mmCIF file of C-alpha atoms and ligand atoms in Angstrom:
data_model
loop_
_atom_site.group_PDB
_atom_site.id
_atom_site.type_symbol
_atom_site.label_atom_id
_atom_site.label_comp_id
_atom_site.label_asym_id
_atom_site.label_seq_id
_atom_site.Cartn_x
_atom_site.Cartn_y
_atom_site.Cartn_z
ATOM 1 C CA UNK A 27 63.967 96.864 82.310
ATOM 2 C CA UNK A 28 65.349 93.446 81.447
ATOM 3 C CA UNK A 29 69.072 93.123 82.149
ATOM 4 C CA UNK A 30 71.292 92.768 79.098
ATOM 5 C CA UNK A 31 73.234 89.525 79.373
ATOM 6 C CA UNK A 32 75.911 88.471 76.930
ATOM 7 C CA UNK A 33 76.824 84.942 75.944
ATOM 8 C CA UNK A 34 80.472 84.545 75.037
ATOM 9 C CA UNK A 35 80.217 83.427 71.423
ATOM 10 C CA UNK A 36 83.648 82.190 70.401
ATOM 11 C CA UNK A 37 82.772 78.480 70.733
ATOM 12 C CA UNK A 38 80.137 76.296 72.383
ATOM 13 C CA UNK A 39 76.356 76.164 72.674
ATOM 14 C CA UNK A 40 75.632 79.882 72.468
ATOM 15 C CA UNK A 41 72.120 79.737 70.969
ATOM 16 C CA UNK A 42 70.827 77.478 73.760
ATOM 17 C CA UNK A 43 72.004 79.920 76.441
ATOM 18 C CA UNK A 44 70.471 82.865 74.592
ATOM 19 C CA UNK A 45 67.158 81.018 74.460
ATOM 20 C CA UNK A 46 67.269 80.051 78.169
ATOM 21 C CA UNK A 47 68.252 83.581 79.275
ATOM 22 C CA UNK A 48 65.447 85.076 77.197
ATOM 23 C CA UNK A 49 62.918 82.677 78.744
ATOM 24 C CA UNK A 50 64.314 83.626 82.171
ATOM 25 C CA UNK A 51 63.542 87.317 81.577
ATOM 26 C CA UNK A 52 66.807 88.752 80.246
ATOM 27 C CA UNK A 53 67.681 90.362 76.969
ATOM 28 C CA UNK A 54 70.448 88.114 75.655
ATOM 29 C CA UNK A 55 73.063 88.838 73.000
ATOM 30 C CA UNK A 56 76.163 87.060 71.666
ATOM 31 C CA UNK A 57 79.497 88.607 72.656
ATOM 32 C CA UNK A 58 82.445 88.330 70.284
ATOM 33 C CA UNK A 59 84.010 91.780 70.422
ATOM 34 C CA UNK A 60 85.370 93.947 73.240
ATOM 35 C CA UNK A 61 82.709 96.645 72.525
ATOM 36 C CA UNK A 62 79.981 94.041 72.953
ATOM 37 C CA UNK A 63 81.522 92.880 76.225
ATOM 38 C CA UNK A 64 81.628 96.477 77.479
ATOM 39 C CA UNK A 65 77.869 96.878 76.922
ATOM 40 C CA UNK A 66 76.507 93.903 78.873
ATOM 41 C CA UNK A 67 75.395 93.761 82.517
ATOM 42 C CA UNK A 68 76.489 90.130 82.900
ATOM 43 C CA UNK A 69 78.040 87.321 80.881
ATOM 44 C CA UNK A 70 77.552 83.595 80.369
ATOM 45 C CA UNK A 71 80.584 81.507 79.428
ATOM 46 C CA UNK A 72 79.130 78.405 77.784
ATOM 47 C CA UNK A 73 80.320 74.822 77.643
ATOM 48 C CA UNK A 74 82.569 73.692 74.853
ATOM 49 C CA UNK A 75 86.269 73.006 75.118
ATOM 50 C CA UNK A 76 88.006 75.136 77.738
ATOM 51 C CA UNK A 77 91.405 74.977 76.013
ATOM 52 C CA UNK A 78 89.850 76.214 72.752
ATOM 53 C CA UNK A 79 87.776 78.946 74.391
ATOM 54 C CA UNK A 80 90.864 80.115 76.305
ATOM 55 C CA UNK A 81 92.853 80.343 73.063
ATOM 56 C CA UNK A 82 90.023 82.103 71.194
ATOM 57 C CA UNK A 83 89.570 84.631 74.019
ATOM 58 C CA UNK A 84 93.110 85.785 73.363
ATOM 59 C CA UNK A 85 92.763 85.671 69.556
ATOM 60 C CA UNK A 86 89.552 87.768 69.752
ATOM 61 C CA UNK A 87 91.265 90.278 72.122
ATOM 62 C CA UNK A 88 88.691 89.489 74.774
ATOM 63 C CA UNK A 89 90.903 88.002 77.494
ATOM 64 C CA UNK A 90 92.118 91.258 79.043
ATOM 65 C CA UNK A 91 88.802 93.170 78.780
ATOM 66 C CA UNK A 92 87.077 90.159 80.328
ATOM 67 C CA UNK A 93 89.563 90.025 83.209
ATOM 68 C CA UNK A 94 88.986 93.748 83.754
ATOM 69 C CA UNK A 95 85.199 93.399 83.860
ATOM 70 C CA UNK A 96 85.442 90.421 86.206
ATOM 71 C CA UNK A 97 87.724 92.447 88.479
ATOM 72 C CA UNK A 98 85.030 95.202 88.540
ATOM 73 C CA UNK A 99 82.499 92.628 89.722
ATOM 74 C CA UNK A 100 80.524 91.988 86.537
ATOM 75 C CA UNK A 101 78.275 88.952 87.210
ATOM 76 C CA UNK A 102 79.310 85.878 85.258
ATOM 77 C CA UNK A 103 77.923 82.373 84.922
ATOM 78 C CA UNK A 104 80.172 79.587 83.634
ATOM 79 C CA UNK A 105 78.793 76.220 82.568
ATOM 80 C CA UNK A 106 81.143 73.232 82.236
ATOM 81 C CA UNK A 107 84.071 74.588 80.170
ATOM 82 C CA UNK A 108 82.976 78.012 81.476
ATOM 83 C CA UNK A 109 83.395 76.777 85.061
ATOM 84 C CA UNK A 110 86.894 75.527 84.191
ATOM 85 C CA UNK A 111 87.834 78.899 82.699
ATOM 86 C CA UNK A 112 86.662 80.776 85.807
ATOM 87 C CA UNK A 113 88.569 78.527 88.250
ATOM 88 C CA UNK A 114 91.633 79.728 90.126
ATOM 89 C CA UNK A 115 93.285 76.361 89.516
ATOM 90 C CA UNK A 116 92.698 73.621 86.923
ATOM 91 C CA UNK A 117 93.841 70.013 87.250
ATOM 92 C CA UNK A 118 94.386 67.942 84.092
ATOM 93 C CA UNK A 119 94.414 71.164 82.095
ATOM 94 C CA UNK A 120 96.464 71.877 79.015
ATOM 95 C CA UNK A 121 99.907 73.259 80.028
ATOM 96 C CA UNK A 122 99.235 76.514 78.168
ATOM 97 C CA UNK A 123 95.682 76.917 79.456
ATOM 98 C CA UNK A 124 95.193 80.268 81.228
ATOM 99 C CA UNK A 125 92.556 80.778 83.848
ATOM 100 C CA UNK A 126 90.392 83.828 84.483
ATOM 101 C CA UNK A 127 90.716 83.041 88.211
ATOM 102 C CA UNK A 128 87.392 84.623 89.182
ATOM 103 C CA UNK A 129 86.389 81.726 91.457
ATOM 104 C CA UNK A 130 88.518 80.441 94.326
ATOM 105 C CA UNK A 131 88.114 76.783 93.417
ATOM 106 C CA UNK A 132 90.226 73.988 91.979
ATOM 107 C CA UNK A 133 88.490 72.042 89.227
ATOM 108 C CA UNK A 134 89.463 68.777 87.613
ATOM 109 C CA UNK A 135 88.717 68.537 83.895
ATOM 110 C CA UNK A 136 86.887 65.449 82.597
ATOM 111 C CA UNK A 137 86.675 64.308 86.226
ATOM 112 C CA UNK A 138 83.885 61.766 85.825
ATOM 113 C CA UNK A 139 86.045 59.599 83.565
ATOM 114 C CA UNK A 140 85.924 58.642 79.941
ATOM 115 C CA UNK A 141 83.582 55.624 80.211
ATOM 116 C CA UNK A 142 80.801 57.559 81.909
ATOM 117 C CA UNK A 143 81.689 60.857 80.333
ATOM 118 C CA UNK A 144 78.069 61.891 79.873
ATOM 119 C CA UNK A 145 75.169 61.255 82.250
ATOM 120 C CA UNK A 146 72.033 62.857 83.658
ATOM 121 C CA UNK A 147 70.854 63.052 87.262
ATOM 122 C CA UNK A 148 68.161 64.803 89.304
ATOM 123 C CA UNK A 149 70.243 67.072 91.484
ATOM 124 C CA UNK A 150 69.162 68.839 94.682
ATOM 125 C CA UNK A 151 70.233 72.484 94.250
ATOM 126 C CA UNK A 152 70.411 75.113 97.015
ATOM 127 C CA UNK A 153 67.772 77.770 96.388
ATOM 128 C CA UNK A 154 65.584 75.570 94.155
ATOM 129 C CA UNK A 155 62.536 73.827 95.630
ATOM 130 C CA UNK A 156 62.703 70.799 93.350
ATOM 131 C CA UNK A 157 65.823 68.957 92.094
ATOM 132 C CA UNK A 158 67.298 70.106 88.805
ATOM 133 C CA UNK A 159 67.588 67.576 85.965
ATOM 134 C CA UNK A 160 71.307 68.037 85.325
ATOM 135 C CA UNK A 161 73.037 66.947 82.104
ATOM 136 C CA UNK A 162 76.781 66.333 82.447
ATOM 137 C CA UNK A 163 78.941 66.164 79.285
ATOM 138 C CA UNK A 164 82.652 65.409 79.870
ATOM 139 C CA UNK A 165 82.200 67.521 82.947
ATOM 140 C CA UNK A 166 84.668 68.798 85.506
ATOM 141 C CA UNK A 167 84.116 68.602 89.250
ATOM 142 C CA UNK A 168 85.390 70.851 91.995
ATOM 143 C CA UNK A 169 88.157 69.390 94.163
ATOM 144 C CA UNK A 170 88.842 72.389 96.389
ATOM 145 C CA UNK A 171 86.469 75.117 97.500
ATOM 146 C CA UNK A 172 87.970 78.318 98.914
ATOM 147 C CA UNK A 173 86.587 80.444 101.743
ATOM 148 C CA UNK A 174 83.638 82.466 100.564
ATOM 149 C CA UNK A 175 82.583 79.917 97.942
ATOM 150 C CA UNK A 176 79.120 78.490 98.481
ATOM 151 C CA UNK A 177 78.457 74.950 97.258
ATOM 152 C CA UNK A 178 75.002 74.820 95.631
ATOM 153 C CA UNK A 179 75.041 71.192 94.466
ATOM 154 C CA UNK A 180 77.311 68.210 94.701
ATOM 155 C CA UNK A 181 77.618 64.620 93.525
ATOM 156 C CA UNK A 182 79.030 61.669 95.429
ATOM 157 C CA UNK A 183 81.599 59.421 93.749
ATOM 158 C CA UNK A 184 83.457 56.619 95.568
ATOM 159 C CA UNK A 185 82.436 57.908 98.985
ATOM 160 C CA UNK A 186 83.452 61.516 98.330
ATOM 161 C CA UNK A 187 81.293 64.551 97.666
ATOM 162 C CA UNK A 188 82.337 66.717 94.739
ATOM 163 C CA UNK A 189 80.829 70.146 94.213
ATOM 164 C CA UNK A 190 79.233 70.596 90.776
ATOM 165 C CA UNK A 191 77.592 73.994 91.319
ATOM 166 C CA UNK A 192 79.145 76.884 93.222
ATOM 167 C CA UNK A 193 78.742 80.594 93.774
ATOM 168 C CA UNK A 194 81.184 83.204 95.004
ATOM 169 C CA UNK A 195 79.698 86.691 95.062
ATOM 170 C CA UNK A 196 78.669 87.547 91.522
ATOM 171 C CA UNK A 197 80.268 84.426 90.034
ATOM 172 C CA UNK A 198 78.084 81.365 89.438
ATOM 173 C CA UNK A 199 79.310 78.096 87.918
ATOM 174 C CA UNK A 200 77.897 74.649 87.190
ATOM 175 C CA UNK A 201 79.647 71.538 85.837
ATOM 176 C CA UNK A 202 76.445 70.644 84.026
ATOM 177 C CA UNK A 203 74.478 72.126 81.115
ATOM 178 C CA UNK A 204 71.094 73.595 82.111
ATOM 179 C CA UNK A 205 70.760 75.161 78.650
ATOM 180 C CA UNK A 206 70.149 71.766 77.009
ATOM 181 C CA UNK A 207 66.966 71.217 79.061
ATOM 182 C CA UNK A 208 63.679 73.132 79.172
ATOM 183 C CA UNK A 209 64.271 74.054 82.808
ATOM 184 C CA UNK A 210 65.472 77.657 83.031
ATOM 185 C CA UNK A 211 65.681 77.897 86.834
ATOM 186 C CA UNK A 212 69.496 78.117 86.938
ATOM 187 C CA UNK A 213 69.434 80.840 84.277
ATOM 188 C CA UNK A 214 66.716 82.588 86.296
ATOM 189 C CA UNK A 215 69.006 82.548 89.362
ATOM 190 C CA UNK A 216 71.699 84.187 87.242
ATOM 191 C CA UNK A 217 69.302 86.787 85.827
ATOM 192 C CA UNK A 218 68.326 87.679 89.419
ATOM 193 C CA UNK A 219 72.004 87.949 90.361
ATOM 194 C CA UNK A 220 72.602 90.341 87.443
ATOM 195 C CA UNK A 221 69.525 92.369 88.375
ATOM 196 C CA UNK A 222 70.689 92.603 91.997
ATOM 197 C CA UNK A 223 74.170 93.727 90.901
ATOM 198 C CA UNK A 224 72.661 96.584 88.873
ATOM 199 C CA UNK A 225 74.007 97.954 85.640
ATOM 200 C CA UNK A 226 77.780 98.189 85.830
ATOM 201 C CA UNK A 227 78.606 98.271 82.137
ATOM 202 C CA UNK A 228 80.791 100.845 80.415
ATOM 203 C CA UNK A 229 79.304 104.173 81.651
ATOM 204 C CA UNK A 230 79.397 105.719 78.160
ATOM 205 C CA UNK A 231 77.436 102.826 76.752
ATOM 206 C CA UNK A 232 75.028 102.674 79.656
ATOM 207 C CA UNK A 233 74.201 106.374 79.344
ATOM 208 C CA UNK A 234 73.666 105.982 75.625
ATOM 209 C CA UNK A 235 70.740 103.567 75.814
ATOM 210 C CA UNK A 236 72.218 100.103 76.227
ATOM 211 C CA UNK A 237 69.056 98.635 74.773
ATOM 212 C CA UNK A 238 69.897 100.015 71.353
ATOM 213 C CA UNK A 239 73.618 99.240 71.366
ATOM 214 C CA UNK A 240 75.197 96.156 69.842
ATOM 215 C CA UNK A 241 71.892 94.476 69.272
ATOM 216 C CA UNK A 242 72.165 93.893 65.538
ATOM 217 C CA UNK A 243 73.818 90.472 65.543
HETATM 218 N N1 LIG B 4 80.820 70.085 78.018
HETATM 219 C C1 LIG B 4 81.912 70.746 78.284
HETATM 220 O O1 LIG B 4 81.945 71.973 78.367
HETATM 221 C C2 LIG B 4 83.134 69.906 78.405
HETATM 222 C C3 LIG B 4 84.315 70.614 78.981
HETATM 223 C C4 LIG B 4 85.590 70.005 78.445
HETATM 224 N N2 LIG B 4 85.751 68.668 78.907
HETATM 225 C C5 LIG B 4 86.784 70.873 78.828
HETATM 226 O O2 LIG B 4 87.678 70.434 79.458
HETATM 227 O O3 LIG B 4 86.803 72.010 78.500
#
């Protein structure tokens, strides 16, 4: 059975992730309510504006349930703003920005600078045979990688390597936006991760046919 993967749908490019996840073999649904979050096997946190998504998570009463599911080990993939939200520490963040702290990394927001705030590059990526055409949009980079965090891709700037894709256990994050290309290999890696983790959703929901729950939106 295809894993049920949610896309956090409070802000950002939700439809593109749903399309990519579907092409990668998942059943994908938007997640806006705690009950929807409880039903999914994994979650994508899309790009957008991390300060806004952080604020909306609290307004939608999703922040605490999301922290709880992350603490249980629910697989999550954060792209760009999603990576920022998952980071243990954020540099150049808004003073009131709260982190989900699911990844032991320090990210710097808008790290590539304002002049070159968007660019594309063919990026070698651990686990993929061919480079990934990566689209960066006002992207963060990773300045510190904790023990147990695997760097999957990095970019050199001014003689220093900066991680732009990382994985720690069930948490995957990229600074770039695979959902805006036709290449679904990063989403496929996440779908495999969710499959390997097995169904760990709310037991009541899982027993009651997850494939028929919360699918009407
Ligand atoms: N494309 C993006 O997600 C940009 C992220 C944005 N710069 C932020 O700080 O949240």
